[in-house]
Each structure stands twice: as structure tokens, then as C-alpha cells.
Short mmCIF file of C-alpha atoms in Angstrom, two decimals:
data_model
loop_
_atom_site.label_atom_id
_atom_site.label_comp_id
_atom_site.label_asym_id
_atom_site.label_seq_id
_atom_site.Cartn_x
_atom_site.Cartn_y
_atom_site.Cartn_z
CA MET A 842 -64.89 -24.34 46.46
CA LEU A 843 -65.63 -22.25 43.41
CA SER A 844 -64.66 -19.14 45.06
CA ARG A 845 -61.30 -20.75 45.84
CA ILE A 846 -60.74 -21.75 42.19
CA LYS A 847 -61.53 -18.08 40.98
CA ASN A 848 -58.99 -16.74 43.58
CA GLN A 849 -56.29 -19.16 42.37
CA SER A 850 -56.69 -18.00 38.85
CA GLY A 851 -56.52 -14.42 39.69
CA PHE A 852 -53.34 -15.12 41.59
CA VAL A 853 -51.71 -16.94 38.61
CA PHE A 854 -52.50 -13.89 36.38
CA VAL A 855 -50.83 -11.65 39.00
CA GLU A 856 -47.87 -13.98 39.22
CA PHE A 857 -47.50 -13.93 35.38
CA ALA A 858 -47.91 -10.05 35.31
CA ILE A 859 -44.91 -9.82 37.70
CA ALA A 860 -42.67 -12.26 36.39
CA LEU A 861 -43.05 -11.54 32.75
CA PRO A 862 -41.18 -8.04 32.91
CA LEU A 863 -38.51 -9.78 34.96
CA ILE A 864 -37.92 -12.36 32.45
CA ILE A 865 -37.85 -9.88 29.67
CA LEU A 866 -35.29 -7.76 31.73
CA LEU A 867 -33.19 -10.75 32.33
CA VAL A 868 -33.05 -11.78 28.56
CA TYR A 869 -32.50 -8.21 27.63
CA GLY A 870 -29.37 -8.12 30.15
CA LEU A 871 -28.14 -11.43 28.83
CA ALA A 872 -28.35 -10.23 25.29
CA ASN A 873 -26.38 -7.06 26.10
CA VAL A 874 -23.72 -9.12 27.94
CA GLY A 875 -23.42 -11.44 24.85
CA ILE A 876 -23.05 -8.57 22.41
CA LYS A 877 -20.38 -6.92 24.46
CA ILE A 878 -18.35 -10.17 24.60
CA PHE A 879 -18.62 -10.47 20.94
CA GLU A 880 -17.54 -7.02 20.42
CA LEU A 881 -14.65 -7.33 22.72
CA GLY A 882 -13.33 -10.65 21.09
CA ARG A 883 -13.80 -9.10 17.52
CA ASN A 884 -11.73 -5.97 18.61
CA GLN A 885 -8.98 -8.12 20.36
CA LEU A 886 -8.95 -10.37 17.15
CA ALA A 887 -8.63 -7.26 14.92
CA ASP A 888 -5.75 -5.86 17.18
CA TYR A 889 -3.91 -9.07 17.09
CA VAL A 890 -4.31 -9.19 13.07
CA LEU A 891 -2.87 -5.57 12.91
CA GLU A 892 0.14 -6.41 15.08
CA GLU A 893 0.88 -9.63 13.17
CA GLU A 894 0.59 -7.99 9.83
CA ALA A 895 2.88 -5.12 10.82
CA HIS A 896 5.49 -7.37 12.40
CA TYR A 897 5.36 -9.81 9.19
CA LEU A 898 5.67 -7.05 6.84
CA MET A 899 8.57 -5.30 8.64
CA GLU A 900 10.46 -8.66 8.82
CA ARG A 901 9.97 -9.41 5.21
CA ILE A 902 11.20 -6.02 4.04
CA THR A 903 14.11 -6.09 6.45
CA HIS A 904 15.06 -9.54 5.28
CA GLN A 905 15.07 -8.43 1.61
CA ALA A 906 16.72 -5.19 2.22
CA ARG A 907 19.71 -6.90 3.91
CA ALA A 908 20.44 -8.80 0.60
CA ALA A 909 19.71 -6.02 -1.79
CA LYS A 910 22.21 -4.89 -4.48
CA GLY A 911 20.14 -1.74 -4.88
CA ILE A 912 16.83 -0.06 -3.70
CA GLU A 913 14.76 2.56 -5.12
CA ALA A 914 12.10 4.26 -2.95
CA ILE A 915 9.08 6.33 -3.95
CA ASN A 916 7.93 7.47 -0.58
CA ALA A 917 5.27 9.73 -1.96
CA LEU A 918 3.50 6.53 -3.33
CA ASN A 919 4.42 4.06 -0.46
CA LYS A 920 6.40 2.13 -2.93
CA VAL A 921 9.85 0.50 -2.99
CA LYS A 922 11.85 -1.44 -5.53
CA ILE A 923 14.55 -3.72 -4.33
CA PHE A 924 17.18 -5.20 -6.71
CA TYR A 925 18.98 -8.46 -6.11
CA ARG A 926 21.94 -9.73 -8.18
CA THR A 927 24.48 -12.55 -7.44
CA SER A 928 27.30 -13.22 -9.81
CA ASP A 929 31.07 -13.57 -9.94
CA GLU A 930 32.10 -10.23 -8.79
CA GLY A 931 35.55 -10.49 -10.82
CA ASN A 932 33.85 -11.45 -13.92
CA THR A 933 32.27 -8.56 -15.86
CA ALA A 934 30.52 -10.83 -18.43
CA LEU A 935 26.98 -12.29 -17.54
CA THR A 936 27.15 -15.83 -17.10
CA ILE A 937 24.70 -18.59 -16.24
CA ASP A 938 25.53 -18.23 -12.55
CA ASP A 939 24.36 -14.43 -12.81
CA VAL A 940 20.84 -14.07 -11.15
CA ARG A 941 18.98 -10.79 -11.21
CA GLU A 942 15.66 -10.41 -9.45
CA THR A 943 13.46 -7.25 -8.59
CA GLN A 944 11.07 -7.34 -5.70
CA TRP A 945 8.42 -4.51 -5.64
CA PHE A 946 6.27 -3.52 -2.57
CA ILE A 947 3.36 -1.40 -3.89
CA THR A 948 0.17 0.04 -2.38
CA HIS A 949 -3.10 -0.22 -3.99
CA GLN A 950 -6.54 0.55 -3.11
CA LYS A 951 -9.35 -1.58 -4.48
CA LYS A 952 -12.54 -0.10 -5.86
CA GLY A 953 -15.15 0.19 -3.31
CA SER A 954 -12.83 -0.26 -0.40
CA SER A 955 -11.45 2.10 2.27
CA ALA A 956 -8.15 -0.02 2.86
CA ARG A 957 -4.87 0.62 1.10
CA ASN A 958 -3.28 -2.79 0.84
CA LEU A 959 0.48 -3.55 0.22
CA TYR A 960 1.41 -6.04 -2.43
CA ALA A 961 4.70 -7.88 -3.03
CA LYS A 962 5.37 -8.36 -6.75
CA ARG A 963 8.20 -9.35 -9.06
CA GLN A 964 7.22 -6.61 -11.50
CA ASP A 965 5.06 -3.46 -11.43
CA ASP A 966 2.55 -4.58 -14.04
CA GLY A 967 -0.80 -3.03 -12.49
CA VAL A 968 -2.18 -6.47 -11.55
CA TYR A 969 -3.17 -6.68 -8.00
CA LEU A 970 -4.27 -10.13 -6.79
CA ASN A 971 -2.88 -11.09 -3.47
CA PRO A 972 -2.15 -8.42 -0.90
CA ILE A 973 0.38 -9.02 2.09
CA THR A 974 -1.74 -6.71 4.30
CA GLY A 975 -5.31 -5.64 4.40
CA ASP A 976 -7.47 -8.38 2.98
CA ASN A 977 -8.23 -10.37 6.30
CA SER A 978 -11.77 -11.30 7.30
CA PHE A 979 -10.61 -11.17 11.05
CA GLY A 980 -9.68 -7.56 10.81
CA GLU A 981 -9.22 -5.30 8.05
CA THR A 982 -6.11 -3.06 8.09
CA THR A 983 -4.95 -0.21 5.79
CA LEU A 984 -1.59 1.01 5.14
CA VAL A 985 -0.99 4.52 6.55
CA ASN A 986 2.67 5.04 5.77
CA LEU A 987 5.83 3.14 4.46
CA LYS A 988 8.90 5.44 4.24
CA PHE A 989 12.47 4.55 3.29
CA SER A 990 15.42 6.85 4.18
CA GLU A 991 19.31 6.68 4.33
CA LEU A 992 20.82 6.94 7.74
CA ASN A 993 24.29 6.44 7.00
CA GLU A 994 26.09 4.70 4.04
CA ASN A 995 24.39 1.36 3.58
CA VAL A 996 22.20 1.86 6.60
CA LEU A 997 18.43 2.12 5.74
CA HIS A 998 15.88 3.59 7.91
CA ILE A 999 12.42 1.92 7.49
CA THR A 1000 9.15 3.23 9.05
CA LEU A 1001 5.80 1.39 8.66
CA GLU A 1002 2.53 2.45 9.79
CA LEU A 1003 -0.53 0.35 9.69
CA LYS A 1004 -4.21 0.95 10.99
CA SER A 1005 -6.88 -1.32 11.93
CA LEU A 1006 -10.24 -0.31 10.19
CA VAL A 1007 -12.22 -2.41 12.89
CA THR A 1008 -10.77 -0.56 16.03
CA ASP A 1009 -9.37 2.59 14.57
CA ARG A 1010 -5.79 1.75 16.38
CA THR A 1011 -2.66 2.32 14.63
CA ILE A 1012 0.78 0.57 15.11
CA LYS A 1013 4.04 2.23 13.91
CA LEU A 1014 7.19 0.25 13.62
CA SER A 1015 10.77 1.77 12.73
CA THR A 1016 13.94 -0.22 12.16
CA ALA A 1017 17.46 0.30 10.65
CA VAL A 1018 18.75 -2.16 8.43
CA TYR A 1019 22.46 -2.63 7.44
CA MET A 1020 22.74 -3.32 3.85
CA SER A 1021 26.39 -4.63 3.42
CA SER A 1022 26.22 -5.18 -0.45
CA CYS A 1023 24.02 -2.32 -1.50
CA GLU A 1024 25.54 -0.38 -4.33
CA GLU A 1025 22.56 1.65 -5.90
CA LYS A 1026 20.15 3.94 -4.08
CA SER A 1027 17.84 6.26 -5.44
CA GLY A 1028 14.75 8.15 -4.08
CA LEU A 1029 16.04 7.97 -0.42
CA PRO A 1030 16.23 11.05 1.51
CA HIS A 1031 18.92 11.37 3.96
CA GLU A 1032 17.99 11.61 7.67
#
């Protein structure tokens, strides 16, 4: 009986010696699968953020350009100034009904960051608090290019290019906007 107990204790050690590497291999495989699923989800979320920011920004600029009385683009700096003015067109004197507004779209890169964010501001005062693009914890993006050019009289061509800093993917959108009330244009190259 004593020899039987000794044989069983040796058998348990052999089972454990065979099972332990298999368990380690199984845990390692499951950890790798979990990491890959996490990376895939993070990349999909970053690409979604990239597309949403690009579409939102293009829609916002297009909407404001349609109502503009004037536009001033500084393509080298990825900067644009859009003027609005509503008044009684027959009256040359300013009245209480006269509204003037300026909208700037300005690129700025924060210290210590590789992302160039785009800001929408009422004035170009050098204070950058709330960017439209880039400052997103789900997938940081950077502005690659924002260009404005004149296609025809009162037709503005806008090209926007954003890049995801997570996946290195780039999205490029272009559109043409008819600006029926635009009177003043400066800094716009003719295509």
C-alpha cells in the first residue's frame, strides 16, 4: 500500500508538469487575443472620430461661407476669416438693424503636442481654449491642410485634410460652395 501512495504522488507531479505549460500557453494566447481586440476597437474608434471631425468641420465652414459677405483666406497658415453683415441694403447709414460679425478659423499647435488643432473664434486674439478638431480622448487628430480657392465668381472651393495620430490614416474632403451674397474676397487663388 505504501508503494501505491508513492506511485500516485509521482503521477500527480508528472500531471502537473505537463498541465502547467499548457495552462501558461492558453493564458498567453487569450491575453494576445484580448490585446488585439482592444487595439482593433481603439483603431476603429479613432477612425470614426477622424471621419466625424472632418465631416462636422466641413459642414460648419460650408454653412458659414454660404452666408458670408466677405472672405479672407491665408492658405499658407491654414487660416480663414469670414465676414457677415446684414443691413438694409438701400440705406448707407448704419442702423440698429445692422449686424456685423467675424468668424475666424485658425490653426494652432499646443506646446508639447504634435497635433495642429483648428479653432473657431470671433477674433484673432492669440488665446486658444476650445478646439473644433484634435482634442479628443478617443482618437487625436491633426489638421494637415485647409485651403480655400475661387472656382468662379461667388463659388468657393474648400479642401480639408485631417489625419489620425492613432492610426496614421488621412481623410481628405473637398467641396464647392456658392456664396450668393459674397462681395469681398481676398487671399483666394483662382483655380
